[in-house]
Coordinates of C-alpha atoms in Angstrom, one line a residue:
M1 CA 73.6 125.5 123.6
F2 CA 75.5 123.4 126.0
G3 CA 78.8 121.7 125.3
W4 CA 77.7 118.5 123.5
P5 CA 79.4 115.3 124.6
E6 CA 81.1 113.1 122.0
Q7 CA 78.6 111.6 119.5
Q8 CA 77.6 108.0 120.2
C9 CA 76.9 105.3 117.7
F10 CA 75.2 102.0 118.5
N11 CA 75.8 99.2 116.1
A12 CA 76.1 95.5 116.2
Q13 CA 78.1 93.1 114.1
G14 CA 75.9 91.7 111.5
S15 CA 73.2 94.3 112.1
P16 CA 71.9 96.1 109.0
L17 CA 71.3 99.3 111.0
S18 CA 73.1 101.6 113.4
F19 CA 71.7 104.2 115.7
E20 CA 73.5 107.5 116.1
S21 CA 73.0 110.2 118.7
F22 CA 72.0 113.7 117.9
E23 CA 71.5 117.0 119.8
L24 CA 68.1 118.4 120.9
P25 CA 67.3 122.0 121.9
P26 CA 68.3 122.8 125.5
T27 CA 64.7 123.0 126.7
N28 CA 64.4 119.3 125.7
Q29 CA 67.8 118.0 126.8
R30 CA 70.4 118.7 129.5
I31 CA 73.6 117.4 131.0
L32 CA 72.8 115.5 134.2
G33 CA 74.4 116.5 137.5
P34 CA 76.0 114.1 140.1
P35 CA 76.0 111.2 140.6
H36 CA 75.8 110.7 136.9
P37 CA 79.1 110.3 135.0
R38 CA 80.4 113.6 133.5
D39 CA 78.7 114.7 130.3
T40 CA 75.8 112.4 130.5
V41 CA 72.8 113.8 128.7
T42 CA 69.1 113.1 129.1
P43 CA 67.4 112.0 127.0
L44 CA 70.0 110.4 124.8
A45 CA 68.5 111.1 121.4
L46 CA 69.0 108.4 118.8
R47 CA 68.0 108.0 115.1
P48 CA 68.7 105.4 112.5
S49 CA 71.9 105.9 110.5
I50 CA 70.7 105.1 107.0
P51 CA 71.1 107.1 103.7
D52 CA 67.5 106.7 102.6
P53 CA 65.1 106.8 105.6
F54 CA 62.1 106.2 103.3
R55 CA 63.4 102.7 102.6
L56 CA 63.8 101.9 106.3
S57 CA 61.5 99.0 107.4
L58 CA 60.3 98.2 110.9
D59 CA 61.6 94.7 110.5
T60 CA 65.1 96.1 110.0
V61 CA 64.8 98.3 113.1
I62 CA 63.6 95.3 115.2
E63 CA 66.4 93.1 114.0
S64 CA 68.9 95.7 114.9
V65 CA 67.5 96.3 118.4
K66 CA 67.7 92.5 119.0
F67 CA 71.3 92.4 117.8
L68 CA 72.2 95.3 120.1
Q69 CA 70.5 93.7 123.1
A70 CA 72.2 90.4 122.4
Q71 CA 75.5 92.2 122.8
D72 CA 75.4 92.3 126.6
G73 CA 72.3 94.5 126.7
V74 CA 73.8 97.5 124.9
L75 CA 70.6 99.6 125.0
S76 CA 69.7 98.6 128.5
K77 CA 73.1 99.8 129.6
A78 CA 72.6 103.1 127.8
L79 CA 69.3 103.4 129.7
A80 CA 71.0 102.7 133.0
R81 CA 73.4 105.6 132.3
H82 CA 71.1 108.2 130.7
G83 CA 67.8 107.3 132.3
T84 CA 65.8 108.0 129.1
L85 CA 66.3 107.3 125.4
L86 CA 64.6 109.0 122.6
F87 CA 64.1 107.2 119.3
R88 CA 63.2 109.4 116.4
G89 CA 62.7 108.7 112.7
L90 CA 61.5 105.1 113.1
P91 CA 58.7 103.6 110.9
I92 CA 56.2 103.2 113.7
H93 CA 52.7 104.2 112.7
D94 CA 50.3 102.5 115.1
A95 CA 49.9 100.6 118.3
N96 CA 50.9 97.2 116.8
D97 CA 54.1 98.7 115.3
F98 CA 54.9 100.2 118.7
S99 CA 54.2 96.8 120.4
R100 CA 56.6 95.0 118.1
F101 CA 59.4 97.6 118.7
A102 CA 59.0 97.4 122.5
H103 CA 59.0 93.6 122.5
A104 CA 62.3 93.6 120.6
F105 CA 64.2 94.8 123.7
G106 CA 63.6 91.4 125.3
Y107 CA 62.0 92.5 128.6
R108 CA 59.1 90.7 130.3
P109 CA 55.6 92.4 130.1
H110 CA 54.6 94.0 133.3
E111 CA 51.3 93.1 134.9
I112 CA 49.8 96.1 136.8
I113 CA 48.2 95.0 140.1
G114 CA 46.2 97.7 141.8
I115 CA 46.0 100.0 138.8
V116 CA 44.8 103.5 139.5
V117 CA 44.3 104.7 135.9
D118 CA 42.2 103.3 133.1
R119 CA 44.5 101.6 130.5
P120 CA 42.5 99.6 127.9
L121 CA 44.6 97.2 125.9
L122 CA 45.2 98.4 122.3
A123 CA 47.9 95.9 121.2
P124 CA 50.0 93.3 123.0
N125 CA 51.3 95.1 126.1
V126 CA 50.2 98.5 124.8
A127 CA 47.6 100.9 126.3
P128 CA 46.9 104.6 126.4
A129 CA 49.5 106.4 128.6
S130 CA 46.7 108.4 130.3
E131 CA 43.0 109.1 129.6
A132 CA 43.0 112.2 131.9
P133 CA 41.5 115.4 130.5
K134 CA 43.9 117.7 128.6
E135 CA 43.8 120.3 131.4
V136 CA 45.2 118.0 134.0
L137 CA 48.9 118.3 135.0
I138 CA 50.6 115.0 135.8
Y139 CA 53.8 116.1 137.5
N140 CA 57.1 114.2 137.5
H141 CA 57.0 110.8 139.2
N142 CA 58.3 107.3 138.9
E143 CA 55.7 104.9 137.6
S144 CA 53.5 103.3 140.3
P145 CA 55.4 104.6 143.4
Q146 CA 52.3 104.1 145.5
V147 CA 52.3 100.2 145.2
P148 CA 55.0 97.6 145.7
H149 CA 55.0 96.0 142.3
T150 CA 56.4 98.5 139.7
P151 CA 57.8 98.2 136.2
E152 CA 61.5 98.7 135.5
Y153 CA 61.1 100.0 132.0
I154 CA 58.4 102.3 130.4
F155 CA 58.0 102.9 126.6
F156 CA 55.9 105.9 125.3
Y157 CA 55.0 106.4 121.7
A158 CA 53.5 109.6 120.2
H159 CA 50.8 108.6 117.8
R160 CA 49.6 112.2 117.6
A161 CA 51.3 115.3 119.0
P162 CA 49.6 118.6 119.8
D163 CA 50.7 121.9 118.3
R164 CA 51.0 123.5 121.8
G165 CA 51.8 121.9 125.1
G166 CA 51.4 118.2 126.0
E167 CA 55.2 117.8 126.7
S168 CA 56.5 114.9 128.7
P169 CA 58.8 116.0 131.6
I170 CA 62.0 114.1 132.1
S171 CA 64.1 114.1 135.2
S172 CA 66.6 111.9 137.1
S173 CA 65.7 110.2 140.4
L174 CA 69.4 109.8 141.1
E175 CA 70.0 113.5 140.8
L176 CA 66.9 114.3 142.8
F177 CA 68.2 112.1 145.7
H178 CA 71.6 113.7 145.5
R179 CA 70.2 117.2 145.6
A180 CA 67.7 116.4 148.3
Q181 CA 70.4 114.8 150.5
L182 CA 72.6 117.9 150.2
E183 CA 69.7 120.4 150.7
M184 CA 67.3 118.5 153.0
P185 CA 69.5 115.9 154.8
E186 CA 67.0 115.5 157.7
F187 CA 64.2 114.7 155.2
I188 CA 66.3 112.0 153.6
Q189 CA 67.2 110.6 157.0
E190 CA 63.5 110.3 157.9
L191 CA 62.7 108.6 154.7
A192 CA 65.6 106.2 155.1
E193 CA 64.7 105.3 158.7
K194 CA 60.9 105.1 158.4
G195 CA 60.0 104.6 154.7
M196 CA 56.6 105.7 153.6
L197 CA 53.0 104.7 154.2
S198 CA 51.1 104.8 150.9
R199 CA 47.3 104.7 151.5
V200 CA 45.5 104.2 148.2
I201 CA 41.7 104.5 147.9
Y202 CA 40.0 102.3 145.3
K203 CA 36.3 103.0 144.7
K204 CA 33.7 100.9 143.0
E205 CA 33.4 103.5 140.3
P206 CA 36.2 105.6 138.8
A207 CA 36.8 108.6 141.1
Y208 CA 37.9 110.8 138.2
V209 CA 38.0 110.8 134.4
G210 CA 40.7 108.4 133.3
G211 CA 40.8 106.7 136.7
S212 CA 40.2 103.0 137.3
S213 CA 37.5 101.2 139.2
L214 CA 38.0 98.7 142.1
R215 CA 37.3 95.8 139.8
Q216 CA 39.9 97.1 137.2
A217 CA 42.4 97.3 140.1
F218 CA 42.0 93.9 141.7
G219 CA 39.1 92.1 139.9
K220 CA 41.2 90.0 137.4
H221 CA 39.2 86.9 138.2
V222 CA 35.9 88.4 139.3
K223 CA 32.9 87.3 137.3
D224 CA 29.6 89.1 136.9
G225 CA 27.7 86.5 138.9
D226 CA 30.0 86.4 141.9
D227 CA 28.5 87.4 145.2
E228 CA 30.2 90.0 147.4
E229 CA 32.0 87.5 149.5
T230 CA 33.5 85.8 146.5
Q231 CA 34.5 89.1 144.9
R232 CA 36.3 90.1 148.0
R233 CA 38.1 86.8 148.3
K234 CA 39.3 87.0 144.7
M235 CA 40.4 90.6 145.1
E236 CA 42.3 89.9 148.4
A237 CA 44.1 87.1 146.6
Q238 CA 45.4 89.6 144.1
I239 CA 46.5 91.9 146.9
A240 CA 48.4 89.0 148.4
R241 CA 50.4 88.7 145.2
Y242 CA 52.4 91.8 146.2
G243 CA 54.2 89.4 148.6
R244 CA 54.5 92.1 151.3
G245 CA 53.0 90.3 154.2
K246 CA 52.4 92.6 157.2
F247 CA 53.6 95.6 155.2
T248 CA 50.5 95.6 153.0
T249 CA 47.1 95.8 154.7
W250 CA 43.6 96.6 153.5
E251 CA 40.2 97.7 154.8
W252 CA 36.8 97.3 153.0
T253 CA 34.5 100.3 153.0
E254 CA 31.0 101.0 151.8
D255 CA 32.1 102.2 148.4
G256 CA 35.4 100.4 147.9
L257 CA 38.7 99.4 149.4
I258 CA 41.6 101.2 151.1
V259 CA 45.0 99.5 150.7
T260 CA 48.0 100.7 152.8
H261 CA 51.6 99.8 152.0
R262 CA 54.7 100.5 153.9
L263 CA 57.2 101.2 151.1
P264 CA 60.8 102.4 150.5
A265 CA 60.8 105.9 148.9
I266 CA 64.6 105.4 148.5
R267 CA 65.7 102.5 146.3
T268 CA 69.1 101.6 144.8
Q269 CA 69.9 101.2 141.1
P270 CA 71.0 97.7 140.2
H271 CA 74.7 97.2 139.5
T272 CA 75.7 100.8 140.7
N273 CA 73.9 100.8 144.1
F274 CA 73.3 104.6 143.6
P275 CA 70.3 105.7 145.7
S276 CA 67.3 106.8 143.8
L277 CA 64.4 108.8 145.2
F278 CA 61.7 106.6 143.8
T279 CA 58.6 108.6 144.5
G280 CA 55.5 110.5 143.4
L281 CA 55.7 112.9 146.4
A282 CA 56.1 116.0 144.2
T283 CA 53.1 114.9 142.1
Y284 CA 51.1 114.4 145.4
Y285 CA 52.1 117.9 146.5
K286 CA 51.1 119.4 143.2
N287 CA 47.7 117.7 143.3
L288 CA 47.2 119.3 146.7
T289 CA 48.1 122.8 145.6
I290 CA 46.5 122.9 142.1
K291 CA 42.8 123.7 142.1
N292 CA 40.5 121.6 139.9
N293 CA 43.2 119.3 138.7
G294 CA 40.8 116.6 137.4
G295 CA 39.5 115.7 140.8
R296 CA 42.7 114.0 141.8
R297 CA 43.1 115.4 145.3
N298 CA 43.3 113.1 148.3
L299 CA 42.9 109.8 146.4
T300 CA 46.4 108.7 147.6
Q301 CA 47.8 109.7 151.0
Q302 CA 51.5 109.4 151.6
M303 CA 53.1 109.7 155.0
Y304 CA 56.2 108.6 156.8
G305 CA 56.3 104.9 157.5
D306 CA 55.3 105.5 161.2
G307 CA 52.1 107.3 160.1
T308 CA 53.3 110.8 160.8
P309 CA 52.8 113.5 158.1
I310 CA 55.6 114.6 155.9
P311 CA 56.1 118.4 156.4
E312 CA 54.9 120.5 153.5
R313 CA 58.2 122.4 153.4
Y314 CA 60.0 119.2 152.3
L315 CA 57.4 118.5 149.6
A316 CA 57.6 122.1 148.3
H317 CA 61.4 121.9 148.2
L318 CA 61.3 118.6 146.4
T319 CA 59.1 120.2 143.8
K320 CA 61.6 123.1 143.5
I321 CA 64.5 120.8 142.9
T322 CA 62.5 118.8 140.3
D323 CA 61.6 122.1 138.4
E324 CA 65.3 122.9 138.3
I325 CA 66.5 119.5 137.0
R326 CA 63.8 118.5 134.5
V327 CA 63.4 119.1 130.8
L328 CA 60.2 119.0 128.8
H329 CA 60.2 116.7 125.8
E330 CA 58.3 118.3 122.9
W331 CA 56.8 115.4 121.0
Q332 CA 57.1 114.8 117.3
Q333 CA 54.7 112.3 115.8
G334 CA 56.4 108.9 115.8
D335 CA 58.7 109.6 118.7
V336 CA 59.4 106.8 121.2
L337 CA 60.7 107.6 124.7
V338 CA 62.1 104.7 126.8
F339 CA 62.5 105.3 130.5
D340 CA 64.5 103.3 133.1
N341 CA 61.8 103.7 135.7
V342 CA 64.2 103.0 138.6
I343 CA 66.2 106.1 137.9
A344 CA 64.1 108.4 135.7
Q345 CA 60.8 110.3 136.2
H346 CA 58.2 111.2 133.7
G347 CA 54.9 113.2 133.6
R348 CA 52.5 115.0 131.3
E349 CA 51.9 118.7 130.7
P350 CA 48.5 120.1 129.7
W351 CA 47.9 121.1 126.1
E352 CA 45.8 123.4 124.0
G353 CA 43.3 122.3 121.4
E354 CA 41.2 119.2 121.5
Q355 CA 41.5 116.1 123.8
G356 CA 42.3 114.0 120.7
D357 CA 45.2 116.2 119.6
R358 CA 47.6 114.3 121.8
V359 CA 47.6 110.5 121.6
V360 CA 50.5 108.9 123.5
L361 CA 50.6 105.1 124.1
A362 CA 52.5 103.3 126.8
S363 CA 54.1 99.9 127.3
L364 CA 55.4 98.7 130.7
W365 CA 58.0 96.0 131.3
D366 CA 59.8 94.1 134.0
G367 CA 63.6 93.9 134.1
E368 CA 65.9 91.1 135.2
C369 CA 66.0 92.4 138.8
V370 CA 64.2 94.9 141.0
P371 CA 65.7 97.9 142.7
G372 CA 67.8 97.2 145.8
A373 CA 67.1 98.3 149.4
Y374 CA 68.5 101.5 151.0
G375 CA 68.7 100.7 154.7
Y376 CA 68.0 97.5 156.7
G377 CA 64.3 97.6 157.5
E378 CA 62.3 94.5 156.4
W379 CA 60.0 96.9 154.4
A380 CA 63.0 98.4 152.5
Q381 CA 63.3 95.7 149.8
V382 CA 60.6 95.4 147.1
V383 CA 60.1 92.2 145.1
Q384 CA 58.4 91.2 141.9
A385 CA 54.7 90.2 142.4
L386 CA 54.0 86.5 142.9
D387 CA 52.8 84.5 139.9
D388 CA 49.0 84.2 139.5
D389 CA 48.2 80.5 139.9

């Protein structure tokens, strides 16, 4: 076991409940490297401090979370330091309970524009995390790195946990950048100067099990009776909400749409300005190297911002670093993981048994501000999507 940092306790004046930190096995928790402050663990594991947990109500938990957040965003600040929080031992039993808990943090629900996976709504701002087959590996990534409009916070709730496998990887985007800058400075320089081109293919029908259709991605206002010209106009209006101007372009094809974004792969954490490698490049590399990974190959192409390919040796080394700095969260039923998406990456391991043995729900949220720019190119600053008039 590693040397455990001093125990933390989160409480608020007038709150009926406190949350205390506790230690997890080393396969599930680690001390983060630079640039994180010394003795910073991820995930920070929290449980309610109450003598009789069987008398704990969800209303009490929600009230306590609201109290803490009212004290200068205590839990948001813990997320900004640790990247990921684990809440265990809460009376959350279904999608509606989970929704109420997530809403208590006071964030704004995130609207996904250009969704690439199927996420049917189960409760207010709650959907399945992924409907992909259990054999599919979803490697470490920040949420929605292939599009400009991304959530700042992600909540996951384990409604059902498998006996073997199905862990959720956790790693730091800040630590990933720090290691990559030391070990591949020329790669970081290229990303800083050029950014990335993300070319996303949307097909009329889902391209793989658990994927989304073109209409799910951009057809918010499309009606069944709309002709093709009207459908395209309405979808293009949704793409325009990204607010990226010349840095987002699109091309209609026989079976769908190709949208290309010039994006920053390096973004900075609000308030600290630490650079974060905000990316799905390692996932992209894994999808290229794993055979039969749910048909996910080549649906998203990612290159340097000038259109030149990213050398495979950089992608392979990025994956090597990620393997070294990640932990695998072994789910217990009722667990809730909360990610600061700007600085923490997540994923999903395959599992044994039946597809329905693992049921994890997700809830995505916007914060008060978006990540900052790293560099001076016009393309380097992302913004929140424009309101839908």
